[in-house]
Amino acid sequence: MRELEERIRRDGIVENGDVLKVDSFLNHQMDVELFAAMGREWARLFAGEGVNKILTIEASGIGIACIAAQQFGVPVVFAKKSRTKNIAGDVYRVQVPSFTHGGMSDVIVSKRFLGPGDRLLLIDDFLANGAALEGLLDLAEQAGAAVAGAGIAVEKAFQPGGARIRARGVRVESLARIKSMGSGHIEFC
Ligand code: 5GP
């Protein structure tokens, strides 16, 4: 999506070679007009796919997912990073390593909000090594929910996540795919 690529070129900052900071428009300050354009694009790409719910992960996916959900007319469920050891069997649970902070997070979704009748669109801000998206796929599988595909804002195509997830047969639609980046340069696929 050209609008997103141009914005990344203009306002994105490359840190440590493989981390792209987009906190002026995507995951700290949020440009909701841009989010609306992204939502329209995913709605076009996944039209007719029967999506009845969007599943995303705390925290950066939530804003994008909510604006996209308005285009689909469906609710959003966000997987929560949980600190409490919930022993009751009322949640689906998965462990997800954090790309940006290191360490593992326990990620949960209440069984009340996902089930076999659902056909999900997974949404996230970044796809890097694929761990976050794999966590969402795992939660969907536990729930017996179908997955129509994944909508990603920025895929760092030089990292292995995209290939790994597509190899599982999951449709991944990334609105900006970065082929390579370094200080002062970003090249898109
Ligand atoms: P993965 O699990 O695919 O390795 O990483 C995905 C998660 O890590 C995303 O939800 C995102 O929050 C974070 N992430 C990965 N790479 C970047 C990056 O280059 N910049 C930012 N801001 N977040 C990233």
Short mmCIF file of C-alpha atoms and ligand atoms in Angstrom, two decimals:
data_model
loop_
_atom_site.label_atom_id
_atom_site.label_comp_id
_atom_site.label_asym_id
_atom_site.label_seq_id
_atom_site.Cartn_x
_atom_site.Cartn_y
_atom_site.Cartn_z
CA MET A 1 0.00 0.00 0.00
CA ARG A 2 1.73 3.07 -1.30
CA GLU A 3 0.38 5.46 1.36
CA LEU A 4 1.85 3.32 4.17
CA GLU A 5 5.17 2.84 2.36
CA GLU A 6 5.50 6.60 1.84
CA ARG A 7 4.75 7.24 5.50
CA ILE A 8 7.35 4.69 6.60
CA ARG A 9 9.91 6.29 4.29
CA ARG A 10 9.09 9.74 5.66
CA ASP A 11 8.70 9.07 9.38
CA GLY A 12 10.11 5.61 10.10
CA ILE A 13 13.38 5.36 12.00
CA VAL A 14 15.63 2.31 11.73
CA GLU A 15 17.20 1.27 15.03
CA ASN A 16 19.86 -1.40 15.60
CA GLY A 17 19.55 -2.57 11.99
CA ASP A 18 16.39 -4.64 12.42
CA VAL A 19 13.93 -2.58 14.46
CA LEU A 20 11.78 -0.01 12.68
CA LYS A 21 10.38 2.72 14.91
CA VAL A 22 7.03 3.95 13.68
CA ASP A 23 5.84 5.44 16.92
CA SER A 24 4.93 8.82 15.40
CA PHE A 25 2.04 7.30 13.40
CA LEU A 26 1.47 3.61 14.18
CA ASN A 27 2.17 2.39 17.67
CA HIS A 28 2.45 5.31 20.06
CA GLN A 29 0.94 8.39 18.39
CA MET A 30 -1.63 6.93 15.99
CA ASP A 31 -2.75 8.34 12.63
CA VAL A 32 -6.31 7.06 12.51
CA GLU A 33 -6.89 8.34 8.97
CA LEU A 34 -4.03 6.12 7.84
CA PHE A 35 -5.50 3.27 9.92
CA ALA A 36 -8.83 3.77 8.13
CA ALA A 37 -7.11 3.48 4.74
CA MET A 38 -5.39 0.30 5.96
CA GLY A 39 -8.72 -1.08 7.19
CA ARG A 40 -10.32 -0.38 3.80
CA GLU A 41 -7.48 -2.21 2.07
CA TRP A 42 -7.83 -5.32 4.27
CA ALA A 43 -11.62 -5.20 3.79
CA ARG A 44 -11.06 -5.19 0.01
CA LEU A 45 -8.52 -8.02 0.18
CA PHE A 46 -10.63 -10.22 2.48
CA ALA A 47 -14.04 -9.36 0.97
CA GLY A 48 -16.25 -12.43 0.72
CA GLU A 49 -14.11 -14.40 3.17
CA GLY A 50 -16.84 -14.53 5.79
CA VAL A 51 -14.78 -12.92 8.55
CA ASN A 52 -16.97 -12.58 11.66
CA LYS A 53 -14.33 -11.49 14.20
CA ILE A 54 -10.89 -9.89 14.32
CA LEU A 55 -8.26 -11.30 16.67
CA THR A 56 -5.23 -9.23 17.62
CA ILE A 57 -2.66 -9.08 20.40
CA GLU A 58 -2.01 -6.48 23.07
CA ALA A 59 -0.94 -3.77 22.76
CA SER A 60 0.06 -2.35 19.39
CA GLY A 61 -2.38 -4.38 17.32
CA ILE A 62 -5.46 -3.07 19.10
CA GLY A 63 -5.79 0.38 17.52
CA ILE A 64 -5.30 -0.92 13.98
CA ALA A 65 -7.66 -3.83 14.58
CA CYS A 66 -10.42 -1.60 15.94
CA ILE A 67 -10.38 0.75 12.96
CA ALA A 68 -10.23 -2.22 10.56
CA ALA A 69 -13.16 -3.84 12.38
CA GLN A 70 -15.34 -0.85 11.50
CA GLN A 71 -14.83 -1.69 7.81
CA PHE A 72 -15.78 -5.35 8.39
CA GLY A 73 -18.62 -4.59 10.81
CA VAL A 74 -17.33 -7.20 13.27
CA PRO A 75 -16.06 -7.18 16.87
CA VAL A 76 -12.40 -7.27 17.92
CA VAL A 77 -10.96 -9.65 20.49
CA PHE A 78 -7.47 -8.87 21.74
CA ALA A 79 -5.28 -11.53 23.26
CA LYS A 80 -4.13 -10.26 26.66
CA LYS A 81 -0.64 -10.47 28.05
CA SER A 82 -1.35 -11.90 31.47
CA ARG A 83 0.75 -11.71 34.61
CA THR A 84 -1.61 -13.69 36.77
CA LYS A 85 -1.31 -17.45 36.69
CA ASN A 86 -4.91 -18.22 35.89
CA ILE A 87 -5.50 -21.83 36.87
CA ALA A 88 -9.16 -21.96 35.96
CA GLY A 89 -9.85 -23.57 32.61
CA ASP A 90 -11.78 -20.62 31.27
CA VAL A 91 -9.07 -19.25 28.96
CA TYR A 92 -7.05 -20.34 25.96
CA ARG A 93 -3.40 -19.74 26.72
CA VAL A 94 -0.16 -19.58 24.78
CA GLN A 95 3.42 -18.44 25.47
CA VAL A 96 4.76 -15.81 23.08
CA PRO A 97 8.35 -14.50 23.04
CA SER A 98 8.57 -10.73 22.74
CA PHE A 99 10.53 -9.38 19.77
CA THR A 100 11.00 -5.91 21.21
CA HIS A 101 11.27 -6.53 24.96
CA GLY A 102 12.77 -10.02 25.15
CA GLY A 103 11.41 -12.70 27.51
CA MET A 104 8.18 -14.63 27.27
CA SER A 105 4.61 -13.43 27.76
CA ASP A 106 1.70 -15.58 28.80
CA VAL A 107 -1.07 -14.63 26.37
CA ILE A 108 -4.70 -15.48 27.02
CA VAL A 109 -8.16 -15.19 25.50
CA SER A 110 -11.35 -15.98 27.37
CA LYS A 111 -13.17 -19.03 26.05
CA ARG A 112 -16.31 -16.89 26.02
CA PHE A 113 -15.06 -14.87 23.05
CA LEU A 114 -13.61 -17.46 20.62
CA GLY A 115 -15.11 -20.73 19.47
CA PRO A 116 -15.68 -23.18 16.63
CA GLY A 117 -18.27 -20.92 14.98
CA ASP A 118 -15.74 -18.16 14.36
CA ARG A 119 -13.91 -17.26 11.16
CA LEU A 120 -11.10 -14.95 12.14
CA LEU A 121 -8.97 -12.28 10.58
CA LEU A 122 -5.74 -11.94 12.57
CA ILE A 123 -4.31 -8.41 12.69
CA ASP A 124 -0.97 -7.14 13.95
CA ASP A 125 1.29 -4.15 13.43
CA PHE A 126 4.51 -6.03 12.59
CA LEU A 127 5.56 -9.43 11.30
CA ALA A 128 9.18 -10.20 12.12
CA ASN A 129 10.03 -13.73 13.28
CA GLY A 130 6.36 -14.70 13.33
CA ALA A 131 6.07 -15.63 17.00
CA ALA A 132 3.20 -13.25 17.76
CA LEU A 133 1.20 -14.45 14.75
CA GLU A 134 1.95 -18.08 15.56
CA GLY A 135 0.62 -17.43 19.06
CA LEU A 136 -2.64 -16.08 17.61
CA LEU A 137 -2.88 -19.09 15.26
CA ASP A 138 -2.37 -21.39 18.24
CA LEU A 139 -5.17 -19.64 20.18
CA ALA A 140 -7.49 -19.94 17.15
CA GLU A 141 -6.66 -23.64 16.88
CA GLN A 142 -7.35 -24.22 20.59
CA ALA A 143 -10.73 -22.54 20.09
CA GLY A 144 -11.52 -24.61 17.00
CA ALA A 145 -11.97 -21.33 15.09
CA ALA A 146 -11.23 -21.02 11.36
CA VAL A 147 -8.69 -18.46 10.15
CA ALA A 148 -9.39 -16.53 6.94
CA GLY A 149 -5.91 -15.02 7.04
CA ALA A 150 -3.70 -12.38 8.61
CA GLY A 151 -3.57 -8.66 7.95
CA ILE A 152 -0.20 -7.18 8.83
CA ALA A 153 0.74 -3.52 8.62
CA VAL A 154 4.51 -3.91 8.24
CA GLU A 155 6.23 -7.16 7.31
CA LYS A 156 10.01 -7.22 7.60
CA ALA A 157 10.43 -9.67 4.74
CA PHE A 158 14.13 -10.13 5.50
CA GLN A 159 13.13 -11.90 8.71
CA PRO A 160 11.70 -15.42 8.61
CA GLY A 161 8.15 -14.97 9.99
CA GLY A 162 6.31 -14.33 6.72
CA ALA A 163 7.73 -17.40 4.98
CA ARG A 164 7.10 -19.56 8.05
CA ILE A 165 3.46 -18.56 8.40
CA ARG A 166 2.74 -18.81 4.66
CA ALA A 167 4.34 -22.27 4.63
CA ARG A 168 1.59 -23.30 7.07
CA GLY A 169 -0.96 -22.40 4.39
CA VAL A 170 -2.10 -19.18 6.06
CA ARG A 171 -2.91 -16.25 3.79
CA VAL A 172 -0.85 -13.24 4.91
CA GLU A 173 -1.63 -9.79 3.50
CA SER A 174 1.03 -7.28 4.52
CA LEU A 175 0.41 -3.69 3.50
CA ALA A 176 4.12 -2.79 3.46
CA ARG A 177 6.83 -5.41 2.95
CA ILE A 178 10.37 -4.31 3.72
CA LYS A 179 13.05 -6.07 1.70
CA SER A 180 15.99 -4.47 3.48
CA MET A 181 16.71 -1.56 5.76
CA GLY A 182 19.58 0.19 7.47
CA SER A 183 20.37 3.64 8.79
CA GLY A 184 18.95 6.09 6.26
CA HIS A 185 17.61 3.50 3.81
CA ILE A 186 14.48 1.39 3.55
CA GLU A 187 13.77 -0.74 0.49
CA PHE A 188 10.35 -2.27 -0.11
CA CYS A 189 9.65 -5.57 -1.91
P1 5GP B 1 7.44 -11.41 15.78
O1 5GP B 1 6.70 -12.14 16.83
O2 5GP B 1 6.87 -11.59 14.39
O3 5GP B 1 8.92 -11.64 15.82
O4 5GP B 1 7.30 -9.88 16.13
C1 5GP B 1 6.04 -9.28 16.08
C2 5GP B 1 5.84 -8.34 17.23
O5 5GP B 1 7.04 -7.70 17.63
C3 5GP B 1 4.88 -7.26 16.79
O6 5GP B 1 3.67 -7.46 17.48
C4 5GP B 1 5.54 -5.97 17.17
O7 5GP B 1 4.91 -5.45 18.30
C5 5GP B 1 6.96 -6.30 17.51
N1 5GP B 1 7.94 -5.92 16.47
C6 5GP B 1 8.66 -6.75 15.69
N2 5GP B 1 9.50 -6.07 14.91
C7 5GP B 1 9.30 -4.77 15.17
C8 5GP B 1 9.88 -3.55 14.65
O8 5GP B 1 10.77 -3.53 13.78
N3 5GP B 1 9.39 -2.40 15.16
C9 5GP B 1 8.41 -2.36 16.09
N4 5GP B 1 8.00 -1.15 16.51
N5 5GP B 1 7.85 -3.47 16.62
C10 5GP B 1 8.28 -4.66 16.15
#
